[in-house]
Coordinates of C-alpha atoms in Angstrom, one line a residue:
Chain A
M2 CA 28.6 131.9 91.4
I3 CA 30.2 130.6 88.2
Q4 CA 33.2 132.0 86.3
L5 CA 34.2 130.7 83.0
K6 CA 37.6 131.8 81.8
G7 CA 39.0 131.0 78.4
I8 CA 36.9 127.9 77.9
C9 CA 37.8 126.0 74.7
K10 CA 36.3 122.8 73.3
S11 CA 36.9 121.0 70.1
Y12 CA 36.0 117.7 68.6
P13 CA 38.3 115.7 66.3
R14 CA 37.1 115.1 62.8
P15 CA 38.3 112.3 60.6
D16 CA 39.4 114.1 57.5
E17 CA 39.8 117.7 58.5
G18 CA 41.3 119.4 61.5
P19 CA 39.5 119.4 64.8
L20 CA 36.1 121.2 64.9
E21 CA 36.4 124.1 67.3
V22 CA 33.0 124.3 69.1
L23 CA 33.8 126.8 71.8
R24 CA 36.6 129.4 71.5
N25 CA 37.9 131.2 74.5
I26 CA 34.5 131.6 76.3
E27 CA 34.5 134.2 79.1
L28 CA 31.3 134.3 81.2
N29 CA 30.4 135.2 84.7
I30 CA 27.1 134.0 86.1
Y31 CA 26.0 135.7 89.3
E32 CA 23.7 134.4 91.9
G33 CA 20.2 135.4 91.0
D34 CA 21.1 135.8 87.4
Y35 CA 18.8 135.0 84.5
I36 CA 20.8 134.5 81.3
A37 CA 19.5 133.5 77.9
I38 CA 22.0 131.9 75.5
V39 CA 21.0 132.4 71.9
G40 CA 22.6 131.6 68.6
P41 CA 22.1 129.5 65.5
S42 CA 22.1 125.7 65.5
G43 CA 25.5 124.2 65.7
S44 CA 27.0 127.3 67.2
G45 CA 28.1 125.5 70.4
K46 CA 25.2 126.4 72.7
S47 CA 24.5 122.9 73.8
T48 CA 28.2 122.2 74.3
L49 CA 28.4 125.2 76.5
M50 CA 25.3 124.0 78.4
N51 CA 26.9 120.6 78.9
I52 CA 30.0 122.1 80.3
L53 CA 28.1 124.4 82.5
G54 CA 26.1 121.4 83.7
L55 CA 29.2 119.5 84.5
L56 CA 28.2 116.8 82.0
D57 CA 31.2 117.5 79.8
H58 CA 34.8 118.8 80.2
A59 CA 36.4 121.8 78.6
D60 CA 39.6 121.1 76.8
S61 CA 41.2 124.2 78.3
G62 CA 40.2 127.2 80.4
E63 CA 38.9 127.4 83.9
Y64 CA 35.5 126.7 85.3
V65 CA 35.1 127.9 88.9
M66 CA 31.9 127.2 90.7
D67 CA 31.4 128.7 94.1
G68 CA 35.1 129.4 94.4
E69 CA 36.1 125.8 93.4
N70 CA 37.8 124.9 90.1
V71 CA 35.9 121.9 88.8
A72 CA 38.6 120.7 86.5
G73 CA 40.2 118.4 89.1
L74 CA 37.1 116.9 90.5
S75 CA 36.4 113.2 90.4
P76 CA 33.3 111.9 88.5
A77 CA 31.7 111.1 91.9
K78 CA 32.2 114.6 93.1
L79 CA 30.9 116.1 89.9
A80 CA 27.8 113.8 90.2
K81 CA 27.3 115.2 93.7
L82 CA 27.6 118.8 92.5
R83 CA 25.1 118.1 89.7
N84 CA 22.7 116.6 92.3
E85 CA 23.0 119.4 94.8
K86 CA 23.6 122.6 92.8
I87 CA 22.2 122.1 89.3
G88 CA 18.7 121.4 88.0
F89 CA 18.3 120.3 84.4
V90 CA 15.3 121.0 82.1
F91 CA 15.4 119.6 78.6
Q92 CA 13.5 120.3 75.4
Q93 CA 12.3 116.6 75.2
F94 CA 11.4 116.7 78.9
H95 CA 13.1 113.3 79.4
L96 CA 10.6 112.0 81.9
L97 CA 10.6 108.3 82.5
P98 CA 7.6 106.6 80.8
R99 CA 5.1 104.6 82.8
T100 CA 6.3 106.4 85.9
T101 CA 4.1 108.8 87.8
A102 CA 4.8 112.5 88.3
I103 CA 5.8 111.9 91.9
E104 CA 8.1 109.0 91.0
N105 CA 9.7 111.1 88.3
V106 CA 10.3 114.0 90.6
E107 CA 11.8 111.6 93.2
I108 CA 14.6 110.5 91.0
P109 CA 17.2 113.0 92.0
L110 CA 16.4 112.2 95.7
I111 CA 17.6 108.6 95.1
Y112 CA 21.1 110.0 94.7
S113 CA 21.0 112.4 97.6
N114 CA 20.2 111.2 101.0
A115 CA 17.1 113.3 101.5
D116 CA 14.5 112.4 104.1
N117 CA 10.8 112.1 103.1
P118 CA 11.4 112.0 99.3
E119 CA 7.8 111.6 98.6
E120 CA 6.7 114.7 100.6
R121 CA 9.5 116.7 98.9
A122 CA 8.4 115.5 95.5
I123 CA 4.8 116.5 96.2
E124 CA 5.9 119.9 97.5
A125 CA 7.9 120.5 94.3
L126 CA 5.0 119.5 92.1
K127 CA 2.7 121.9 94.1
N128 CA 5.2 124.7 93.4
V129 CA 4.9 124.2 89.7
G130 CA 1.1 124.0 89.9
L131 CA 0.6 120.3 89.4
E132 CA -1.0 119.3 92.7
E133 CA -3.9 117.7 90.7
R134 CA -1.6 115.5 88.6
L135 CA 0.6 113.8 91.2
K136 CA -0.1 110.2 90.2
H137 CA -0.4 110.8 86.5
M138 CA 1.9 109.1 84.0
P139 CA 3.7 111.4 81.5
E140 CA 1.6 109.8 78.8
E141 CA -1.5 111.2 80.5
L142 CA -0.1 114.8 80.7
S143 CA 0.0 117.6 78.1
G144 CA 3.4 118.9 76.9
G145 CA 3.2 121.9 79.2
Q146 CA 2.4 119.7 82.2
Q147 CA 5.2 117.3 81.3
Q148 CA 7.7 120.2 81.2
R149 CA 6.4 121.4 84.6
V150 CA 7.0 117.9 86.0
A151 CA 10.6 118.2 84.6
I152 CA 11.0 121.5 86.3
A153 CA 9.7 120.1 89.6
R154 CA 12.3 117.3 89.2
A155 CA 15.0 120.0 88.6
L156 CA 13.8 121.9 91.7
V157 CA 13.4 119.0 94.1
T158 CA 17.0 119.0 95.4
D159 CA 16.7 122.8 95.8
P160 CA 19.6 123.7 93.5
Q161 CA 20.9 127.2 93.1
L162 CA 21.2 126.9 89.3
I163 CA 18.6 125.8 86.8
L164 CA 19.9 125.0 83.3
A165 CA 17.2 124.8 80.7
D166 CA 17.9 123.7 77.1
E167 CA 15.1 124.9 74.8
P168 CA 12.5 124.4 77.5
T169 CA 9.7 125.8 75.3
G170 CA 10.9 124.2 72.1
N171 CA 8.3 121.4 72.2
L172 CA 5.4 123.5 73.6
D173 CA 2.5 125.4 72.1
K174 CA 2.4 129.1 72.5
A175 CA 0.1 129.1 75.6
S176 CA 2.1 126.4 77.4
G177 CA 5.3 128.2 76.5
E178 CA 4.0 131.4 78.0
G179 CA 3.1 129.6 81.2
L180 CA 6.5 128.0 81.4
M181 CA 8.2 131.4 80.9
D182 CA 6.1 132.8 83.8
L183 CA 7.2 129.9 85.9
L184 CA 10.9 130.4 85.2
Q185 CA 10.5 134.1 85.9
N186 CA 8.9 133.4 89.2
L187 CA 11.7 131.0 90.1
N188 CA 14.2 133.7 89.2
E189 CA 12.3 136.3 91.3
D190 CA 12.5 133.8 94.2
G191 CA 16.3 134.1 93.9
R192 CA 17.1 131.1 91.7
T193 CA 19.8 131.5 89.1
I194 CA 18.6 130.5 85.6
V195 CA 20.5 129.8 82.4
V196 CA 18.4 129.1 79.4
I197 CA 19.3 128.1 75.8
T198 CA 16.6 129.3 73.5
H199 CA 15.6 130.2 69.9
D200 CA 12.5 131.7 71.3
E201 CA 12.8 135.5 71.3
N202 CA 10.0 135.9 73.8
L203 CA 11.8 133.8 76.3
A204 CA 15.1 135.5 75.7
K205 CA 13.5 138.9 76.3
R206 CA 12.5 137.8 79.8
A207 CA 16.0 137.1 80.8
K208 CA 18.1 139.7 82.5
R209 CA 21.1 139.1 80.2
T210 CA 21.3 137.7 76.7
V211 CA 24.5 136.2 75.4
R212 CA 25.0 135.1 71.8
I213 CA 27.2 132.3 70.6
D214 CA 28.2 132.4 67.0
D215 CA 30.8 130.0 65.6
G216 CA 32.0 129.2 69.0
R217 CA 32.5 132.8 70.2
L218 CA 30.4 134.4 72.9
S219 CA 29.3 137.9 72.9
E220 CA 27.1 139.7 75.4
L221 CA 24.1 141.4 73.9
R222 CA 22.9 143.1 77.0
D223 CA 24.5 143.2 80.3
V224 CA 22.3 144.1 83.2
T225 CA 23.8 143.6 86.6
P226 CA 21.6 141.4 88.9
D227 CA 20.8 144.3 91.2
S228 CA 19.2 146.4 88.5
S229 CA 17.0 143.7 87.0
G230 CA 14.0 146.0 86.8
S231 CA 15.1 147.6 83.6
S232 CA 16.0 144.4 81.8
G233 CA 13.2 144.2 79.3
E234 CA 14.1 147.5 77.5
T235 CA 17.2 146.7 75.5
Q236 CA 16.6 145.3 72.0
M237 CA 18.1 142.0 70.9
G238 CA 20.5 141.9 68.1
D239 CA 21.9 145.4 68.5
V240 CA 25.4 144.3 69.2
A241 CA 27.4 143.3 66.1
Chain B
M4 CA 22.0 106.7 97.9
N5 CA 18.5 106.0 98.9
T6 CA 18.4 102.3 98.2
K7 CA 14.8 101.9 99.3
L8 CA 13.7 104.3 96.6
L9 CA 15.9 102.5 94.1
F10 CA 14.5 99.1 95.0
A11 CA 10.9 100.5 94.8
G12 CA 11.7 101.8 91.4
S13 CA 13.1 98.4 90.3
A14 CA 10.0 96.7 91.5
R15 CA 7.8 99.2 89.7
M16 CA 9.7 98.6 86.4
M17 CA 9.0 94.9 86.8
M18 CA 5.3 95.5 87.3
R19 CA 4.9 98.1 84.5
Y20 CA 6.9 96.2 81.8
K21 CA 4.9 93.0 82.3
M22 CA 5.8 91.4 79.0
R23 CA 9.5 92.0 79.4
T24 CA 9.4 90.8 83.0
F25 CA 7.5 87.7 82.0
F26 CA 10.0 86.7 79.3
M27 CA 12.9 87.3 81.7
A28 CA 11.2 85.4 84.5
I29 CA 9.9 82.3 82.6
G30 CA 13.3 80.7 82.0
I31 CA 14.3 81.0 85.7
V32 CA 10.9 79.8 86.9
V33 CA 11.1 76.7 84.7
G34 CA 14.8 76.1 85.6
V35 CA 14.4 76.4 89.3
T36 CA 11.2 74.3 89.3
A37 CA 13.1 71.6 87.5
L38 CA 16.0 71.9 89.9
V39 CA 13.9 71.6 93.0
F40 CA 11.9 68.8 91.5
M41 CA 14.9 66.7 90.4
R42 CA 16.7 67.4 93.7
A43 CA 13.6 66.1 95.6
M44 CA 13.7 63.0 93.4
G45 CA 17.4 62.5 94.0
V46 CA 17.2 63.0 97.8
G47 CA 14.1 60.7 97.9
A48 CA 16.0 58.0 96.0
E49 CA 19.0 58.3 98.2
Q50 CA 16.9 58.0 101.3
A51 CA 15.0 55.0 99.9
M52 CA 18.3 53.3 99.0
M53 CA 19.7 54.1 102.4
D54 CA 16.7 52.6 104.1
T55 CA 17.1 49.4 102.1
V56 CA 20.8 49.3 103.0
N57 CA 20.2 49.8 106.6
K58 CA 17.6 47.1 106.6
T59 CA 20.0 44.7 104.9
F60 CA 23.1 45.7 106.7
S61 CA 22.2 46.6 110.3
T62 CA 24.7 48.9 111.8
A63 CA 26.0 46.2 114.1
T64 CA 26.7 43.9 111.3
I65 CA 30.0 42.9 109.6
N66 CA 29.9 40.8 106.4
L67 CA 32.8 38.6 105.3
V68 CA 33.3 37.4 101.7
A69 CA 36.0 35.0 100.6
G70 CA 38.4 36.7 98.1
G71 CA 41.1 39.2 98.2
G72 CA 40.1 42.8 97.7
H73 CA 37.3 42.1 95.3
M74 CA 34.1 40.1 95.2
G75 CA 33.2 37.4 92.8
P76 CA 35.4 35.0 90.9
R77 CA 39.0 35.8 90.5
A78 CA 42.0 34.5 88.6
G79 CA 43.4 31.2 90.1
G80 CA 40.0 29.9 91.1
P81 CA 37.8 30.5 94.1
V82 CA 39.4 31.3 97.4
T83 CA 39.1 28.2 99.5
S84 CA 40.6 29.4 102.8
L85 CA 37.4 30.6 104.6
R86 CA 36.1 27.9 106.9
V87 CA 33.2 27.4 109.2
A88 CA 35.8 27.1 112.0
D89 CA 36.9 30.7 111.2
F90 CA 33.5 31.9 112.3
D91 CA 33.7 29.9 115.5
A92 CA 37.0 31.5 116.2
I93 CA 35.7 35.0 115.6
E94 CA 32.8 34.3 117.9
N95 CA 35.0 32.9 120.6
Q96 CA 38.1 35.1 120.4
I97 CA 37.0 38.6 119.6
D98 CA 35.3 40.7 122.2
G99 CA 32.0 42.3 121.4
V100 CA 31.0 39.6 118.9
V101 CA 27.5 38.3 119.7
I102 CA 26.9 35.7 117.1
T103 CA 28.2 34.6 113.7
G104 CA 26.9 32.6 110.8
A105 CA 28.8 31.1 107.9
M106 CA 27.2 30.8 104.4
Q107 CA 27.9 28.8 101.3
W108 CA 26.2 29.2 98.0
L109 CA 25.5 27.0 95.0
P110 CA 24.4 29.4 92.3
S111 CA 22.3 27.0 90.4
E112 CA 21.1 23.4 90.8
D113 CA 18.3 21.3 89.3
I114 CA 15.6 20.8 91.9
R115 CA 13.1 18.0 91.1
Y116 CA 9.8 17.1 92.6
Q117 CA 7.9 14.3 90.9
G118 CA 7.6 15.6 87.3
N119 CA 8.7 19.2 88.0
T120 CA 12.2 20.4 87.6
R121 CA 13.4 23.9 88.5
Q122 CA 16.8 25.6 88.6
M123 CA 17.4 27.3 91.8
S124 CA 20.1 28.8 94.0
I125 CA 20.9 26.7 97.1
Y126 CA 22.2 28.5 100.1
G127 CA 23.8 26.7 103.0
Y128 CA 23.2 28.4 106.4
T129 CA 23.7 27.5 110.0
D130 CA 21.0 27.0 112.7
Q131 CA 21.6 30.7 113.7
T132 CA 20.2 32.1 110.5
E133 CA 17.2 33.7 112.1
A134 CA 19.4 35.7 114.5
V135 CA 22.2 36.4 112.0
W136 CA 20.5 36.9 108.7
L137 CA 17.1 38.0 110.2
R138 CA 15.1 35.5 108.2
G139 CA 13.1 32.7 109.6
V140 CA 10.4 30.3 108.4
E141 CA 6.8 31.3 107.7
Y142 CA 5.7 27.9 108.8
G143 CA 7.3 24.5 109.5
E144 CA 10.7 24.7 111.2
Y145 CA 14.3 25.9 110.4
F146 CA 17.5 23.8 110.9
T147 CA 18.6 22.7 114.3
S148 CA 22.1 22.4 115.6
E149 CA 21.8 18.6 115.1
D150 CA 21.0 19.2 111.4
I151 CA 24.2 21.2 111.1
E152 CA 26.4 18.6 113.0
S153 CA 25.1 15.7 111.1
A154 CA 24.7 17.4 107.7
S155 CA 21.1 16.3 107.5
R156 CA 19.4 15.9 104.2
V157 CA 16.8 18.6 105.0
A158 CA 15.8 21.9 103.4
V159 CA 13.6 25.0 103.8
I160 CA 12.1 26.5 100.7
G161 CA 11.1 30.0 99.4
Q162 CA 7.5 30.6 98.8
R163 CA 7.7 31.2 95.1
A164 CA 9.9 28.1 94.7
A165 CA 7.4 26.1 96.7
E166 CA 4.5 27.2 94.6
A167 CA 6.4 26.3 91.4
L168 CA 7.3 22.9 92.7
F169 CA 4.3 21.9 94.7
G170 CA 1.4 24.0 93.4
D171 CA -1.4 23.8 96.0
E172 CA 0.2 20.9 97.9
D173 CA 1.7 21.5 101.4
P174 CA 5.4 21.2 100.9
I175 CA 6.2 20.3 104.5
G176 CA 7.5 16.7 104.8
K177 CA 7.8 16.3 101.0
Q178 CA 10.9 14.8 99.5
I179 CA 12.8 16.7 96.7
Q180 CA 15.8 15.9 94.7
A181 CA 18.7 18.4 94.5
G182 CA 21.0 17.0 91.9
S183 CA 21.4 13.4 93.2
V184 CA 20.8 14.3 96.8
P185 CA 17.3 13.7 98.3
L186 CA 16.2 16.5 100.7
R187 CA 13.1 16.6 103.0
I188 CA 11.3 20.0 103.3
K189 CA 11.2 21.2 106.9
G190 CA 9.8 24.6 106.4
V191 CA 8.8 27.5 104.2
L192 CA 10.8 30.7 104.3
E193 CA 9.4 34.2 105.2
L194 CA 8.8 36.4 102.1
Q195 CA 11.7 38.7 101.4
G196 CA 11.3 39.8 97.8
I197 CA 14.0 41.0 95.4
D198 CA 17.4 41.7 97.0
T199 CA 19.8 44.6 96.1
H200 CA 21.5 42.3 93.5
G201 CA 18.2 41.6 91.8
A202 CA 17.9 38.0 93.0
D203 CA 14.5 36.7 94.0
K204 CA 14.9 35.7 97.6
D205 CA 11.7 33.7 97.5
D206 CA 12.9 31.5 94.7
E207 CA 15.7 29.7 96.6
I208 CA 16.2 26.9 99.0
H209 CA 18.2 26.7 102.2
V210 CA 20.0 23.6 103.4
P211 CA 22.4 23.2 106.4
V212 CA 25.8 24.7 105.4
T213 CA 27.4 21.3 106.2
T214 CA 25.0 19.5 103.9
L215 CA 25.7 21.9 101.1
M216 CA 29.5 21.6 101.5
R217 CA 29.8 17.9 102.0
R218 CA 26.9 16.4 100.1
L219 CA 26.2 18.8 97.3
M220 CA 29.4 20.7 96.5
N221 CA 32.1 18.4 97.9
V222 CA 34.1 21.3 99.3
D223 CA 35.3 22.2 102.9
H224 CA 35.2 26.0 102.6
V225 CA 32.4 28.6 102.7
F226 CA 31.8 31.5 100.5
A227 CA 30.8 34.2 103.0
G228 CA 29.5 34.9 106.5
R229 CA 28.2 37.4 108.8
V230 CA 29.2 38.6 112.3
I231 CA 26.8 40.5 114.6
I232 CA 28.4 42.6 117.3
D233 CA 27.0 44.3 120.4
D234 CA 28.0 47.9 119.8
P235 CA 27.5 49.6 116.4
D236 CA 30.1 52.3 117.3
N237 CA 32.7 49.6 117.6
V238 CA 32.2 48.2 114.2
E239 CA 35.4 49.5 112.6
N240 CA 37.6 48.2 115.4
V241 CA 36.0 44.7 115.4
G242 CA 36.3 44.7 111.6
E243 CA 40.1 45.3 111.9
E244 CA 40.4 42.6 114.6
I245 CA 38.6 40.1 112.3
K246 CA 40.9 41.0 109.4
L247 CA 44.0 40.3 111.6
L248 CA 42.5 37.1 112.9
M249 CA 41.8 35.9 109.4
R250 CA 45.3 36.6 108.3
E251 CA 46.7 34.8 111.3
R252 CA 44.4 31.8 110.8
H253 CA 45.1 31.6 107.1
S254 CA 48.9 32.0 107.7
L255 CA 49.3 35.0 105.4
N256 CA 52.7 36.5 105.4
E257 CA 53.3 40.2 105.5
G258 CA 52.8 41.8 102.1
E259 CA 50.4 39.1 101.0
P260 CA 46.9 40.5 100.2
D261 CA 43.9 39.8 102.4
D262 CA 42.0 36.6 101.4
V263 CA 38.8 37.8 103.1
V264 CA 36.9 41.0 102.4
V265 CA 35.5 42.5 105.6
I266 CA 32.6 44.7 104.7
T267 CA 31.4 47.1 107.4
P268 CA 28.2 49.0 107.2
N269 CA 30.2 52.3 106.8
L270 CA 31.8 50.9 103.7
V271 CA 28.4 49.9 102.2
Q272 CA 26.9 53.3 103.0
D273 CA 29.9 55.0 101.4
I274 CA 29.5 53.0 98.2
V275 CA 25.7 53.5 98.1
S276 CA 25.9 57.2 98.7
N277 CA 28.6 57.5 96.0
A278 CA 26.1 55.9 93.6
N279 CA 23.4 58.3 94.8
R280 CA 25.6 61.3 94.0
V281 CA 24.6 60.7 90.4
L282 CA 20.9 61.1 91.3
G283 CA 21.4 63.8 93.9
R284 CA 23.9 66.0 92.1
Y285 CA 24.2 65.3 88.4
L286 CA 20.5 65.1 87.7
P287 CA 19.9 68.6 89.1
A288 CA 22.9 69.7 87.0
A289 CA 20.7 69.1 84.0
A290 CA 18.4 71.9 85.3
G291 CA 21.5 74.0 85.3
V292 CA 21.5 73.9 81.5
A293 CA 18.0 75.3 81.5
L294 CA 19.2 78.1 83.9
L295 CA 22.1 78.9 81.6
V296 CA 19.8 79.3 78.7
A297 CA 17.6 81.5 80.9
A298 CA 20.6 83.7 81.8
I299 CA 21.4 84.2 78.1
V300 CA 17.8 85.2 77.3
I301 CA 17.7 87.6 80.3
A302 CA 21.0 89.2 79.3
N303 CA 19.7 89.8 75.8
I304 CA 16.4 91.3 77.0
M305 CA 18.3 93.5 79.4
L306 CA 20.7 94.7 76.7
I307 CA 17.7 95.7 74.5
A308 CA 16.1 97.4 77.6
V309 CA 19.3 99.3 78.2
K310 CA 19.2 100.6 74.6
E311 CA 15.6 101.6 75.1
R312 CA 16.4 103.4 78.3
V313 CA 19.3 105.5 77.1
P314 CA 17.5 108.8 77.9
E315 CA 16.7 107.5 81.4
I316 CA 20.3 106.7 82.0
G317 CA 21.2 110.2 80.7
I318 CA 18.7 111.9 83.0
R319 CA 19.8 109.9 86.0
K320 CA 23.4 110.8 85.4
A321 CA 22.4 114.5 84.9
V322 CA 20.6 114.6 88.2
G323 CA 23.5 113.1 90.1
A324 CA 23.8 109.4 89.6
E325 CA 27.3 108.1 89.6
S326 CA 28.3 105.3 87.1
G327 CA 28.5 102.8 90.0
Q328 CA 25.0 103.7 91.0
I329 CA 23.6 103.1 87.5
N330 CA 25.5 99.8 87.4
F331 CA 24.0 98.9 90.8
Q332 CA 20.5 99.9 89.6
F333 CA 20.5 97.8 86.5
L334 CA 22.1 94.8 88.2
T335 CA 19.5 95.2 91.0
E336 CA 16.7 95.1 88.5
T337 CA 17.9 91.9 87.0
V338 CA 18.5 90.3 90.4
V339 CA 15.1 91.4 91.7
I340 CA 13.5 89.7 88.7
A341 CA 15.7 86.6 89.1
L342 CA 15.0 86.4 92.8
T343 CA 11.3 86.7 92.4
S344 CA 11.3 84.2 89.6
G345 CA 13.3 81.9 91.9
L346 CA 10.7 82.2 94.6
F347 CA 8.0 81.2 92.2
G348 CA 10.2 78.4 91.0
I349 CA 10.9 76.9 94.4
G350 CA 7.2 77.2 95.2
I351 CA 6.1 75.5 92.1
G352 CA 8.9 72.9 92.3
M353 CA 8.0 72.1 95.9
I354 CA 4.3 71.7 95.2
A355 CA 5.0 69.6 92.1
A356 CA 7.4 67.4 94.0
V357 CA 5.0 66.8 96.9
A358 CA 2.1 66.2 94.5
F359 CA 4.1 63.8 92.4
G360 CA 5.3 62.0 95.5
N361 CA 1.8 61.5 96.7
L362 CA 0.4 60.4 93.4
S363 CA 3.2 58.0 92.5
D364 CA 5.4 55.4 94.2
V365 CA 8.5 57.6 93.6
P366 CA 9.9 58.8 96.9
M367 CA 10.2 62.6 96.8
I368 CA 11.9 64.5 99.6
V369 CA 12.1 68.4 99.6
T370 CA 14.8 69.6 101.9
P371 CA 15.4 73.3 102.9
G372 CA 18.8 72.8 101.3
S373 CA 17.2 72.1 98.0
L374 CA 15.1 75.2 98.2
A375 CA 18.1 77.3 99.2
L376 CA 20.0 75.8 96.2
G377 CA 17.2 76.8 93.9
L378 CA 17.0 80.3 95.2
G379 CA 20.8 80.6 95.1
A380 CA 20.9 79.4 91.5
A381 CA 18.3 82.0 90.5
V382 CA 20.3 84.8 92.1
L383 CA 23.4 83.6 90.4
V384 CA 21.7 83.6 87.1
G385 CA 20.5 87.2 87.7
I386 CA 24.0 88.4 88.5
F387 CA 25.5 86.5 85.6
A388 CA 22.9 87.9 83.2
G389 CA 22.9 91.4 84.6
V390 CA 26.6 92.2 84.8
M391 CA 27.1 93.0 81.1
P392 CA 24.0 95.1 80.5
A393 CA 24.6 97.0 83.7
R394 CA 28.1 97.7 82.8
Q395 CA 27.0 99.0 79.4
A396 CA 24.4 101.2 81.0
S397 CA 26.8 102.7 83.5
A398 CA 29.5 103.4 80.9
M399 CA 27.1 105.6 78.9
D400 CA 28.1 109.2 78.3
P401 CA 25.3 111.4 79.6
V402 CA 25.9 114.0 76.9
N403 CA 25.2 111.5 74.1
A404 CA 22.5 109.8 76.1
L405 CA 20.5 113.1 76.3
R406 CA 21.0 114.2 72.7

């Protein structure tokens, strides 16, 4: 569903030459894919995620989503694509404080014209196992529960692609495991998932792992979507 | 965009950040309350003054004052061209005129009775005064046409003046001395109180206009007069005819200014309502200053709120909000607070105005227009205060906002 061809991104620096964050990134993301992006801090993972999420523009290269080159699209059209096709999950959850789980999950529906937003929000919360916490404020929920609310919010517009940036980064081990199960279930239901992570356990669950180092991308394992059953076997870090 | 959800969200934010909302609201509530209250005071004062004017100048009344274009003394001495005969001519020659009355005025004269002396205004009126000036005697009797014709040495007296001169004695039939002229009291005037110029109408005496001219002032002109007509709608036309007739009778050439001021009720109402604009408009403008301060406070609080809500703006943009929608949301939140505060303000202002009107003598009138003005001002403050913070929120880069 997504093809990245020759994506480059750099930021100007005051005293030195520009900082090249992404160099000539080539990546195909297929429908039903589950990709883990790994790499050290500052390697360009987050920049790649922002570009994938249509929050940032590449300096050069081509980003084609469902056959459409996104480079020429207006901010309004990009906002619409984010709303309809992409669900975001963040390390810090980014839930609105003093706002109930339902109200948080409803937010994307403000910007689409969905009927029955409340029912859809409740449905999404049920799908992440939070039917008992519908009217709780984020302050009243555990970290794992908050991240589930965030996933419900990402799912409520029924997007094809889920982009998760360190989703287990702020969770304890048990909650993290629960979240990984949830992402895996979503993938098994056919949803495409791209996750940035330091967490080897999470990366292992993905069908493919790509590594970014100094702005360059390399594929550690490549398992085509239709042979996902054998994905867990390959070792990480065996590609130099 | 689902605006219903967005509004619900704005309303929730108001309820959940109570302190913030309170500080944003308080300025508008106070400002709008003051606005509605002062406007009620202004409209009440205007109405009260109009009532007085209408009582003094009935709509079918035209007043004439000797003088060209302005009242009071003027260079070259008093205008001496206005005569009692002019009023007879107006009554006889102009259609629609019912009755006229000439008036002369001696601002101050020593009035003596036995040992008492008192300075008073003496007015000279005709026997038609009850019909023309709407004031008669409380007891005794007013002048007759014979009194006018023969310039009788008679007078009627205001009640305060009578008390001052006669104490408990009955003034009727008593002889007083105005300057060197002896006058016999025929009657005591109805109470009238203080007039619009501040003169005490109960501390004056009336004599026949002819008596005042010939015996007391030694002049043959009058100072002013009044014309009553049959149709109030016709007042401007008759006024014009009177002007022309006066020019003709006083042999004024073309280009010479009028020597008689013709005052129609419309003119008086214009002057009075101009004066009232100060009360009705400029006083509420003071409340505008309070609202301006409120706007600045709100803008500041919103700017801080926008900084606090950076992640929220980031997440909204990430899930599909366009910049314009973020702008709209923040502006909406400010306007919703402003509108709600405005509703409280007009409510409190209305109750305060009615209560104050009932507890004091100050006339207070709350009009729907004043309430609309208060609400409109509140919304304007909301928009004014919300524009900049909303623009700042909408311009935020989601990548930075979510970092």
